[in-house]
Coordinates of C-alpha atoms in Angstrom, one line a residue:
M30 CA 80.9 66.6 76.8
E31 CA 83.0 64.5 79.2
E32 CA 86.2 64.0 77.1
V33 CA 87.8 64.4 73.7
N34 CA 91.0 62.5 72.8
I35 CA 92.7 63.3 69.5
W36 CA 95.7 61.4 67.7
F37 CA 97.4 62.4 64.4
P38 CA 97.1 59.8 61.6
A39 CA 100.9 60.2 60.6
D40 CA 101.2 58.5 57.1
E41 CA 97.5 57.9 56.8
A42 CA 96.7 61.8 56.7
G43 CA 94.2 62.7 54.0
S44 CA 93.1 59.1 53.4
C45 CA 89.4 57.7 53.6
G46 CA 88.6 56.5 57.3
H47 CA 85.5 55.4 58.8
A48 CA 83.4 56.7 61.9
V49 CA 80.9 55.2 64.2
A50 CA 78.4 57.1 66.8
W51 CA 76.1 55.4 69.2
T52 CA 73.7 56.6 71.8
D53 CA 73.5 55.0 75.3
E54 CA 70.7 57.2 76.8
L55 CA 67.4 58.6 75.5
D56 CA 65.6 60.5 78.0
G57 CA 62.8 62.5 76.4
R58 CA 64.6 65.2 74.3
Y59 CA 67.9 64.4 75.8
F60 CA 70.5 62.1 74.2
N61 CA 73.9 60.9 75.4
M62 CA 76.2 60.1 72.5
H63 CA 79.7 58.8 71.9
T64 CA 81.7 58.9 68.6
Q65 CA 84.9 57.6 67.3
L66 CA 86.8 58.2 64.0
A67 CA 89.5 55.8 62.7
T68 CA 91.8 55.4 59.9
E69 CA 91.3 52.9 57.0
S70 CA 93.8 50.6 58.9
G71 CA 91.8 51.1 62.1
Q72 CA 93.9 53.5 64.1
L73 CA 91.8 55.7 66.3
V74 CA 92.2 59.3 65.6
L75 CA 89.2 60.9 67.5
D76 CA 87.4 59.6 70.5
I77 CA 84.6 61.7 72.0
K78 CA 82.9 60.6 75.2
S79 CA 79.4 61.6 76.5
L80 CA 78.4 64.3 74.2
R81 CA 75.1 65.7 75.4
F82 CA 72.3 66.5 72.8
V83 CA 68.9 68.1 73.0
A84 CA 66.8 66.9 70.3
Y85 CA 64.6 68.9 67.9
E86 CA 60.8 68.4 68.3
A87 CA 60.4 68.4 64.6
A88 CA 62.9 65.7 64.1
V89 CA 62.1 63.2 66.9
P90 CA 59.1 60.9 66.3
Q91 CA 56.0 62.3 68.3
Q92 CA 55.3 58.7 69.4
V93 CA 58.4 58.2 71.7
E94 CA 56.1 57.1 74.4
E95 CA 55.0 54.2 72.5
P96 CA 56.2 50.9 73.8
R97 CA 59.1 49.7 71.7
T98 CA 61.8 47.1 71.4
R99 CA 65.0 47.6 73.3
G100 CA 67.7 49.4 71.4
T101 CA 70.1 52.3 71.5
Y102 CA 70.9 52.5 67.9
Y103 CA 69.2 55.2 65.9
E104 CA 69.3 56.4 62.1
V105 CA 68.2 59.3 60.1
V106 CA 65.4 58.3 57.6
W107 CA 64.7 60.7 54.7
E108 CA 61.1 60.3 53.0
P109 CA 59.7 62.7 50.2
D110 CA 57.9 65.6 51.8
I111 CA 54.2 65.1 51.1
E112 CA 53.7 68.7 50.4
D113 CA 56.0 68.6 47.4
I114 CA 55.8 65.2 45.9
K115 CA 54.4 65.0 42.4
S116 CA 54.9 61.4 41.3
E117 CA 52.4 58.6 41.2
A118 CA 52.6 56.1 44.2
D119 CA 50.8 53.2 45.6
A120 CA 47.8 55.6 46.5
I121 CA 46.2 55.8 49.9
K122 CA 48.7 53.7 51.9
K123 CA 51.6 55.7 50.5
I124 CA 49.9 59.0 51.2
V125 CA 49.1 58.1 54.8
Q126 CA 52.8 57.0 55.2
L127 CA 54.2 60.1 53.9
A128 CA 51.8 62.4 56.0
N129 CA 52.8 60.3 59.1
H130 CA 56.6 60.6 58.4
K131 CA 56.2 64.4 58.1
S132 CA 54.1 64.7 61.4
S133 CA 53.0 61.9 63.5
L134 CA 49.2 61.5 62.8
A135 CA 46.9 61.5 65.8
T136 CA 43.7 60.9 64.0
I137 CA 42.5 59.4 60.6
L138 CA 38.9 59.3 59.5
L139 CA 37.8 57.0 56.7
M140 CA 34.4 57.9 55.4
G141 CA 31.7 55.4 54.1
S142 CA 32.8 51.7 53.4
P143 CA 36.6 51.6 53.0
T144 CA 38.0 48.1 51.7
N145 CA 40.0 45.8 54.0
D146 CA 43.0 46.6 52.0
T147 CA 42.7 50.2 52.7
L148 CA 42.0 49.9 56.3
S149 CA 45.0 47.3 57.0
G150 CA 47.2 49.6 54.8
C151 CA 46.5 52.7 56.9
S152 CA 47.0 50.8 60.3
E153 CA 50.2 49.4 59.0
V154 CA 52.1 52.8 58.4
V155 CA 50.9 54.7 61.5
S156 CA 51.7 54.5 65.1
R157 CA 49.5 52.3 67.5
L158 CA 48.6 55.5 69.3
T159 CA 46.9 56.9 66.1
T160 CA 43.0 56.9 66.3
I161 CA 41.5 55.3 63.2
T162 CA 37.8 56.0 62.9
V163 CA 35.5 54.6 60.3
G164 CA 32.2 56.3 59.6
C165 CA 29.4 53.5 59.1
T166 CA 25.9 53.6 58.2
S167 CA 24.9 50.1 59.0
A168 CA 25.6 47.3 61.7
E169 CA 27.1 45.1 59.0
E170 CA 29.6 47.7 58.1
L171 CA 30.4 48.2 61.8
E172 CA 31.2 44.4 62.3
A173 CA 33.2 44.2 59.0
T174 CA 35.3 47.1 60.2
K175 CA 36.2 45.6 63.7
S176 CA 37.2 42.3 62.0
V177 CA 40.1 44.0 60.3
D178 CA 41.8 45.7 63.3
S179 CA 40.4 45.6 66.9
R180 CA 41.9 49.1 67.6
I181 CA 39.9 50.7 64.6
A182 CA 37.1 52.8 66.1
T183 CA 33.8 53.5 64.4
V184 CA 31.2 56.2 64.5
E185 CA 27.6 55.7 63.0
R186 CA 25.6 58.0 61.0
A187 CA 22.0 57.8 61.1
T188 CA 21.6 57.8 57.4
S189 CA 23.9 58.0 54.4
T190 CA 22.8 61.7 53.9
T191 CA 23.6 62.8 57.4
P192 CA 26.2 65.5 57.2
W193 CA 29.6 64.6 58.5
S194 CA 30.0 67.9 60.3
S195 CA 27.1 66.9 62.6
I196 CA 29.0 63.9 64.1
S197 CA 31.8 63.8 66.6
T198 CA 34.8 63.6 64.0
K199 CA 36.2 67.0 64.2
D200 CA 39.9 68.0 63.9
Q201 CA 41.1 65.1 61.8
D202 CA 44.6 64.9 60.6
V203 CA 43.7 62.9 57.5
V204 CA 40.3 62.2 55.9
I205 CA 39.9 59.6 53.3
V206 CA 36.8 59.8 51.0
P207 CA 36.2 56.6 48.9
E208 CA 34.5 56.9 45.4
D209 CA 30.9 55.9 46.6
I210 CA 30.8 58.8 49.0
A211 CA 32.4 61.3 46.5
K212 CA 29.7 60.6 43.9
K213 CA 27.0 61.8 46.3
Y214 CA 28.5 65.4 46.5
S215 CA 29.1 68.2 44.3
A216 CA 32.8 69.3 44.3
A217 CA 32.0 72.6 46.1
N218 CA 29.6 70.8 48.7
L219 CA 32.1 68.1 49.4
L220 CA 35.1 70.2 50.0
S221 CA 33.0 72.7 51.9
E222 CA 31.6 70.1 54.3
L223 CA 35.1 68.7 55.0
R224 CA 36.3 72.0 56.1
H225 CA 34.4 71.3 59.3
V226 CA 36.0 67.9 59.8
V227 CA 39.7 68.4 59.0
K228 CA 42.0 70.5 61.0
N229 CA 44.0 73.4 59.5
N230 CA 46.7 72.2 57.3
G231 CA 45.1 68.6 57.6
F232 CA 44.9 66.4 54.4
V233 CA 41.9 65.1 52.5
V234 CA 42.2 62.2 50.3
I235 CA 39.4 61.8 47.5
C236 CA 38.9 58.8 45.3
S237 CA 36.7 60.3 42.2
E238 CA 36.4 60.6 38.6
D239 CA 35.5 64.2 38.9
S240 CA 38.2 66.3 37.6
T241 CA 36.5 69.6 38.7
L242 CA 37.6 69.0 42.2
T243 CA 41.1 70.2 41.6
E244 CA 39.8 73.1 39.4
R245 CA 37.3 74.4 42.0
S246 CA 39.3 73.6 45.4
T247 CA 41.6 76.7 45.5
S248 CA 38.6 79.1 45.8
L249 CA 37.5 77.1 49.0
G250 CA 40.9 77.4 50.6
V251 CA 41.6 73.8 49.8
F252 CA 44.7 73.3 47.8
P253 CA 45.6 70.3 45.6
K254 CA 48.9 68.7 46.5
M255 CA 49.0 65.7 44.2
Q256 CA 47.1 63.3 42.1
F257 CA 47.5 59.6 41.3
N258 CA 46.0 58.7 38.0
L259 CA 44.8 55.1 38.2
T260 CA 43.1 53.0 35.5
E261 CA 39.4 54.0 36.1
K262 CA 39.8 56.9 38.5
S263 CA 42.2 59.3 40.3
V264 CA 43.3 59.5 43.9
M265 CA 43.7 63.2 44.8
V266 CA 45.3 64.9 47.7
F267 CA 44.3 68.3 49.1
Q268 CA 45.5 70.3 52.0
M269 CA 43.2 72.5 54.2
T270 CA 44.7 75.9 54.9
S271 CA 43.6 79.5 55.6
L272 CA 43.6 82.0 52.7
Q273 CA 45.3 85.2 53.6
N274 CA 42.8 87.9 52.9
G275 CA 41.0 85.7 50.3
T276 CA 44.1 85.8 48.1
L277 CA 47.1 83.6 47.5
H278 CA 50.4 84.5 49.0
E279 CA 52.4 87.3 47.4
W280 CA 56.0 86.5 47.1
P281 CA 58.4 89.0 48.6
K282 CA 61.8 90.2 47.6
L283 CA 64.6 87.7 48.1
T284 CA 68.3 88.7 48.5
V285 CA 71.0 86.0 47.7
L286 CA 74.3 86.4 49.6
A287 CA 77.3 84.8 48.3
S288 CA 81.1 84.8 49.0
S289 CA 81.8 84.8 45.2
L290 CA 79.5 86.7 42.7
Q291 CA 81.2 85.2 39.7
D292 CA 79.9 81.6 40.1
P293 CA 77.8 80.8 36.9
R294 CA 75.6 78.5 38.9
L295 CA 74.6 81.4 41.0
N296 CA 73.3 83.3 38.1
D297 CA 71.4 80.4 36.9
L298 CA 69.8 80.0 40.3
V299 CA 68.7 83.6 40.5
A300 CA 67.4 83.5 36.9
N301 CA 65.2 80.5 37.9
I302 CA 64.1 82.0 41.1
Q303 CA 62.8 85.0 39.2
S304 CA 61.1 82.8 36.5
E305 CA 59.0 81.4 39.5
G306 CA 57.6 84.8 40.1
C307 CA 59.9 86.0 42.8
V308 CA 62.0 89.3 42.9
A309 CA 65.5 88.4 43.6
Q310 CA 68.8 90.2 43.9
V311 CA 72.4 89.2 44.5
K312 CA 74.7 90.8 47.1
A313 CA 78.2 89.9 48.5
L314 CA 78.1 88.2 51.7
T315 CA 79.2 91.3 53.7
E316 CA 76.7 93.7 52.2
P317 CA 73.2 92.8 53.6
S318 CA 71.1 95.9 54.5
D319 CA 68.2 96.4 56.7
E320 CA 65.8 96.4 53.9
D321 CA 66.8 92.7 53.0
T322 CA 64.4 90.7 55.2
K323 CA 64.5 87.6 53.4
L324 CA 68.0 86.0 52.8
I325 CA 69.4 83.0 51.0
L326 CA 73.0 82.3 52.1
Y327 CA 74.5 80.7 49.0
D328 CA 76.8 78.0 50.2
I329 CA 77.0 75.5 47.4
E330 CA 80.7 74.7 47.8
G331 CA 80.1 74.3 51.5
T332 CA 83.1 76.6 52.5
L333 CA 81.4 79.6 53.8
L334 CA 82.3 78.9 57.6
N335 CA 85.7 77.7 56.7
D336 CA 86.7 80.7 54.7
L337 CA 85.5 83.4 57.1
N338 CA 88.0 85.9 58.5
A339 CA 87.3 87.9 61.7
E340 CA 85.7 91.0 59.9
N341 CA 83.3 88.7 57.8
W342 CA 82.5 86.7 60.7
D343 CA 81.1 89.7 62.7
I344 CA 78.9 90.7 59.7
V345 CA 77.6 87.2 59.2
K346 CA 76.9 86.8 63.0
R347 CA 74.9 90.1 63.0
T348 CA 72.9 88.8 60.0
L349 CA 72.3 85.4 61.7
N350 CA 71.2 87.0 65.0
S351 CA 69.1 89.7 63.2
G352 CA 65.7 87.7 63.4
K353 CA 65.5 87.8 59.6
E354 CA 64.1 84.8 57.7
I355 CA 67.2 83.0 56.4
M356 CA 67.5 80.0 54.1
W357 CA 71.1 78.4 54.3
L358 CA 71.7 76.5 50.8
T359 CA 74.3 73.7 50.5
A360 CA 75.0 71.0 48.0
G361 CA 76.2 67.4 48.4
V362 CA 76.1 67.4 52.2
N363 CA 73.7 64.3 52.5
E364 CA 75.5 62.7 49.7
G365 CA 78.8 62.8 51.4
E366 CA 80.2 64.9 48.7
S367 CA 80.9 68.1 50.7
V368 CA 83.3 67.7 53.6
F369 CA 83.2 71.2 54.9
G370 CA 79.6 71.5 54.2
G371 CA 78.8 68.8 56.8
M372 CA 79.5 71.5 59.4
V373 CA 76.6 73.6 58.4
P374 CA 73.6 71.5 59.7
G375 CA 75.1 71.2 63.1
F376 CA 75.9 74.9 63.1
V377 CA 72.5 75.9 62.1
R378 CA 71.0 73.6 64.7
A379 CA 73.2 75.2 67.4
L380 CA 72.1 78.6 66.3
R381 CA 68.4 77.7 66.6
S382 CA 68.9 76.1 70.0
G383 CA 70.7 79.3 71.3
Q384 CA 68.3 81.8 69.6
A385 CA 64.7 80.7 70.2
A386 CA 63.5 83.4 67.9
A387 CA 66.0 82.4 64.9
K388 CA 64.2 81.6 61.7
I389 CA 66.8 79.7 59.7
L390 CA 66.0 76.9 57.3
F391 CA 68.7 74.6 56.0
I392 CA 68.4 73.0 52.5
D393 CA 70.8 70.6 51.0
V394 CA 70.5 69.7 47.4
S395 CA 72.2 67.0 45.4
K396 CA 75.2 67.9 43.3
N397 CA 73.6 67.3 40.0
E398 CA 70.2 69.0 40.9
K399 CA 68.8 71.2 38.3
P400 CA 68.5 74.9 39.2
E401 CA 64.9 75.0 38.3
S402 CA 64.1 72.3 40.8
V403 CA 66.1 74.3 43.4
A404 CA 64.3 77.5 42.6
R405 CA 61.0 75.7 42.8
L406 CA 61.7 74.5 46.3
I407 CA 63.0 77.8 47.4
R408 CA 59.7 79.5 46.3
S409 CA 57.7 76.8 48.0
K410 CA 59.5 76.9 51.4
F411 CA 60.1 80.6 51.9
D412 CA 56.9 81.4 53.6
R413 CA 57.4 78.4 55.9
I414 CA 60.6 79.4 57.7
V415 CA 59.8 79.0 61.4
T416 CA 61.4 78.9 64.7
K417 CA 62.6 75.4 66.3
D418 CA 59.8 75.4 68.8
S419 CA 56.9 75.8 66.2
C420 CA 57.4 72.0 65.5
G421 CA 57.6 72.9 61.7
D422 CA 60.2 71.4 59.4
T423 CA 63.6 73.2 59.5
E424 CA 65.7 71.0 57.2
F425 CA 65.1 69.7 53.7
Y426 CA 67.2 67.5 51.3
L427 CA 66.3 68.0 47.5
K428 CA 67.0 65.0 45.2
N429 CA 65.9 64.3 41.7
G430 CA 63.3 67.0 41.9
V431 CA 61.8 65.7 45.2
S432 CA 62.3 67.4 48.7
Y433 CA 62.8 65.0 51.5
I434 CA 62.5 65.5 55.2
G435 CA 64.3 63.6 57.9
R436 CA 63.4 61.9 61.0
I437 CA 65.3 60.1 63.7
V438 CA 64.0 56.4 64.1
P439 CA 65.5 53.3 65.7
N440 CA 67.9 51.2 63.6
D441 CA 66.2 48.0 63.8
R442 CA 69.2 45.9 62.2
L443 CA 71.6 47.0 64.7
N444 CA 69.5 46.9 67.5
G445 CA 68.3 43.4 66.6
K446 CA 71.9 42.1 66.4
S447 CA 72.6 43.8 69.9
F448 CA 69.5 42.9 71.8
A449 CA 68.6 39.7 70.2
A450 CA 68.4 37.7 73.4
Q451 CA 66.3 40.3 75.1
G452 CA 62.6 40.8 74.5
P453 CA 61.0 44.1 74.1
A454 CA 60.7 46.6 77.0
K455 CA 57.6 46.1 79.2
F456 CA 56.0 48.5 81.7
A457 CA 55.4 47.0 85.1
T458 CA 55.0 48.0 88.7
L459 CA 57.5 47.0 91.4
P460 CA 55.7 45.0 94.2
T461 CA 55.1 46.7 97.5
S462 CA 55.3 43.7 99.7
I463 CA 59.0 43.2 99.1
A464 CA 61.8 45.7 99.8
M465 CA 64.0 45.8 96.6
H466 CA 67.3 47.4 95.7
G467 CA 68.3 48.3 92.0
R468 CA 71.7 47.9 90.7
F469 CA 73.2 48.9 87.3
V470 CA 74.0 45.8 85.1
N471 CA 75.0 46.4 81.4
G472 CA 73.4 49.9 81.3
E473 CA 70.0 48.9 82.9
I474 CA 68.7 48.9 86.4
V475 CA 68.0 45.5 87.7
F476 CA 65.8 45.2 90.8
A477 CA 66.2 42.3 93.4
S478 CA 65.2 41.6 96.7
D479 CA 67.0 43.9 99.4
N480 CA 68.4 41.6 102.1
S481 CA 70.3 44.4 103.8
K482 CA 67.1 45.5 105.5
T483 CA 66.5 44.4 109.1
D484 CA 63.6 44.1 111.3
D485 CA 65.0 46.5 113.9
L486 CA 64.7 50.3 113.4
A487 CA 66.8 52.8 115.3
P488 CA 64.7 54.6 117.9
D489 CA 64.6 58.1 115.9
F490 CA 64.2 56.4 112.4
V491 CA 61.1 55.7 110.2
E492 CA 60.6 53.2 107.5
I493 CA 59.0 54.5 104.2
Q494 CA 57.6 52.6 101.2
I495 CA 58.6 54.8 98.2
T496 CA 56.0 55.6 95.7
H497 CA 57.8 58.6 93.9
S498 CA 61.5 59.5 93.7
T499 CA 63.6 62.1 92.1
Y500 CA 66.5 61.4 89.7
D501 CA 69.5 63.4 88.3
K502 CA 69.5 61.9 84.9
R503 CA 73.2 63.0 84.5
K504 CA 74.3 61.1 87.4
I505 CA 71.6 58.3 87.8
S506 CA 74.3 55.7 88.5
A507 CA 75.7 57.5 91.4
A508 CA 74.5 57.4 95.1
R509 CA 73.4 60.9 95.8
P510 CA 70.9 62.4 98.3
Q511 CA 67.5 62.5 96.8
L512 CA 63.9 63.3 97.7
V513 CA 61.4 60.5 98.0
V514 CA 57.6 60.3 98.7
G515 CA 55.8 57.3 100.1
K516 CA 53.9 55.7 103.0
V517 CA 55.3 55.4 106.5
L518 CA 55.4 51.6 107.2
R519 CA 57.0 51.5 110.5
I520 CA 58.6 53.9 113.2
G521 CA 61.2 53.6 115.9
S522 CA 60.6 53.5 119.6
S523 CA 61.0 57.3 120.1
V524 CA 58.7 58.3 117.1
S525 CA 55.1 59.0 117.4
Q526 CA 52.9 56.0 116.4
A527 CA 50.4 58.5 114.9
I528 CA 52.3 59.0 111.6
V529 CA 52.2 55.1 110.8
G530 CA 50.3 55.0 107.4
Q531 CA 50.6 58.6 106.6
D532 CA 52.2 60.1 103.4
A533 CA 55.6 61.5 104.0
I534 CA 58.4 63.1 102.1
A535 CA 62.1 62.8 103.2
Y536 CA 65.6 63.0 102.1
T537 CA 67.7 59.8 101.6
N538 CA 70.8 58.5 100.0
G539 CA 69.5 54.9 99.5
S540 CA 69.5 55.1 95.6
H541 CA 67.3 52.8 93.8
R542 CA 65.6 51.3 97.0
T543 CA 61.9 50.8 97.1
V544 CA 62.0 50.7 101.0
V545 CA 64.3 53.2 103.0
H546 CA 65.1 53.9 106.6
V547 CA 65.6 57.7 107.3
P548 CA 65.9 59.7 110.5
H549 CA 62.6 61.2 111.5
R550 CA 64.1 64.8 111.5
L551 CA 64.5 64.5 107.8
C552 CA 60.9 63.2 107.2
K553 CA 57.8 65.3 106.9
T554 CA 54.3 64.0 106.7
Y555 CA 51.5 65.8 104.6
Q556 CA 47.8 65.5 103.5
D557 CA 45.8 66.3 100.6
L558 CA 48.7 66.9 98.3
D559 CA 49.5 65.2 94.9
A560 CA 52.6 63.1 95.3
A561 CA 53.6 63.4 91.7
Q562 CA 53.3 67.2 91.6
L563 CA 55.1 67.5 95.0
I564 CA 58.1 65.4 93.9
A565 CA 58.3 67.5 90.7
I566 CA 58.2 70.9 92.4
L567 CA 60.0 70.4 95.6
P568 CA 63.5 69.7 94.2
I569 CA 63.7 72.9 92.1
L570 CA 62.2 74.9 95.0
C571 CA 64.9 73.5 97.6
Q572 CA 67.6 74.4 95.1
T573 CA 66.3 77.8 94.7
V574 CA 66.0 78.4 98.5
N575 CA 69.5 76.9 99.1
A576 CA 71.0 79.4 96.4
I577 CA 69.3 82.4 98.2
M578 CA 70.5 81.3 101.5
M579 CA 74.0 80.8 100.2
S580 CA 74.1 84.2 98.5
A581 CA 72.6 85.8 101.6
K582 CA 75.1 83.9 103.8
I583 CA 72.3 82.9 106.1

């Protein structure tokens, strides 16, 4: 964090204000953010500059490398968790959309002869990096498929009876089975064959009139997730998963920790958890024991952090750092109805970042959510509490009986207003025939011809055409010594002509230049090494060597 300024609101204390936050840098998992809070009249009361963030893999879209339009504004979008949704929807397109929202889909297989509407619907809601494959049995089907979307791949089966497991369509995230294919298989044979096509925890979407599919799927390790009942058929969604010793999960004993044991809503929740088949007990916040391995922190009022004293904090800290599976339950945070509860998501994220082995799940429910819905969600999520590096979901929002998962996506409305005059970002290679110099203009590096370069070189200097360079992302706009790799173009009069044209690595302070002049003593030629790997490894190695030499006072 660079700077924090706080002003007292005087007469407007306790009134409603407004806040804004914006990001001016996105570098992989790293964000740089600024935020301001003002009173209703516009008086600034809080100004935070350059707050650094490390994003969660589970929350940041996995297609961040996909070319996108310019923009620095992002927002959190919540969609129903496909694993919990029970309502009817617009069939296959909605299913693929929800599955892609939960985890960016890499592969989709459509069996048989899907309609154009199905193909276009699937391609609309997934990333352009998603591979969509259609299994065809005739040349006519192949041509019809290609006319819908040029990026749709095809795989041809010899005959309509050729097993799907025999062609190169393994490890699919989603497989869509149309009715004409489903009719050719029995329930057991269809699901059994699909186990060899779909990856573990992948989804199978089947259009069929055969209701025995849902009845017989569990014994095959295929679990029905939802069903859309249409006019003449049903669209059923199954999830491929591994059975544990051939049986379903046995629910463990849950311990609910609360700061107040007199809350009637607490008793209702525990009763509903028990009605879901779980064993649950209630204890005071300061009384967990070693035998309590699965904990629920009951924080419906959102005041748990605010009300802690020194003694209680030590106990809670030991609990949070114990490595036990913990679910932190709040209400009204995502609705803006819990001021103090708004601290909990950030606190839990900081815990997970600082403790790689921490298994803490954050669940927020709407203020008027029924206790039976909350209990049902707790039961379904307690065996999925994972560490932050597992890429599993760690935050849920329950509203009207449906659990939602959040993702960070560009805010197209704000970005459209801010960058309306600029086109989408494009990838290009800087020309090697012209020396160029980059300068910062409105937050971007703009390259132009470098007229500062002269034809004359000092006797002990070399000229290098840069192909790879290191950058310190925290100080990218400053002129700092950096390592560069490139080709030796010219040499001074006192340098051997033999190094011209060779690959070289050198130190330079010519920030954002494509051609640099450096002293020969700061330049080293090399052979048979990968330039990208060299420039990635050497800066860290040099820092390590320098630290050792400084420590040893060499």
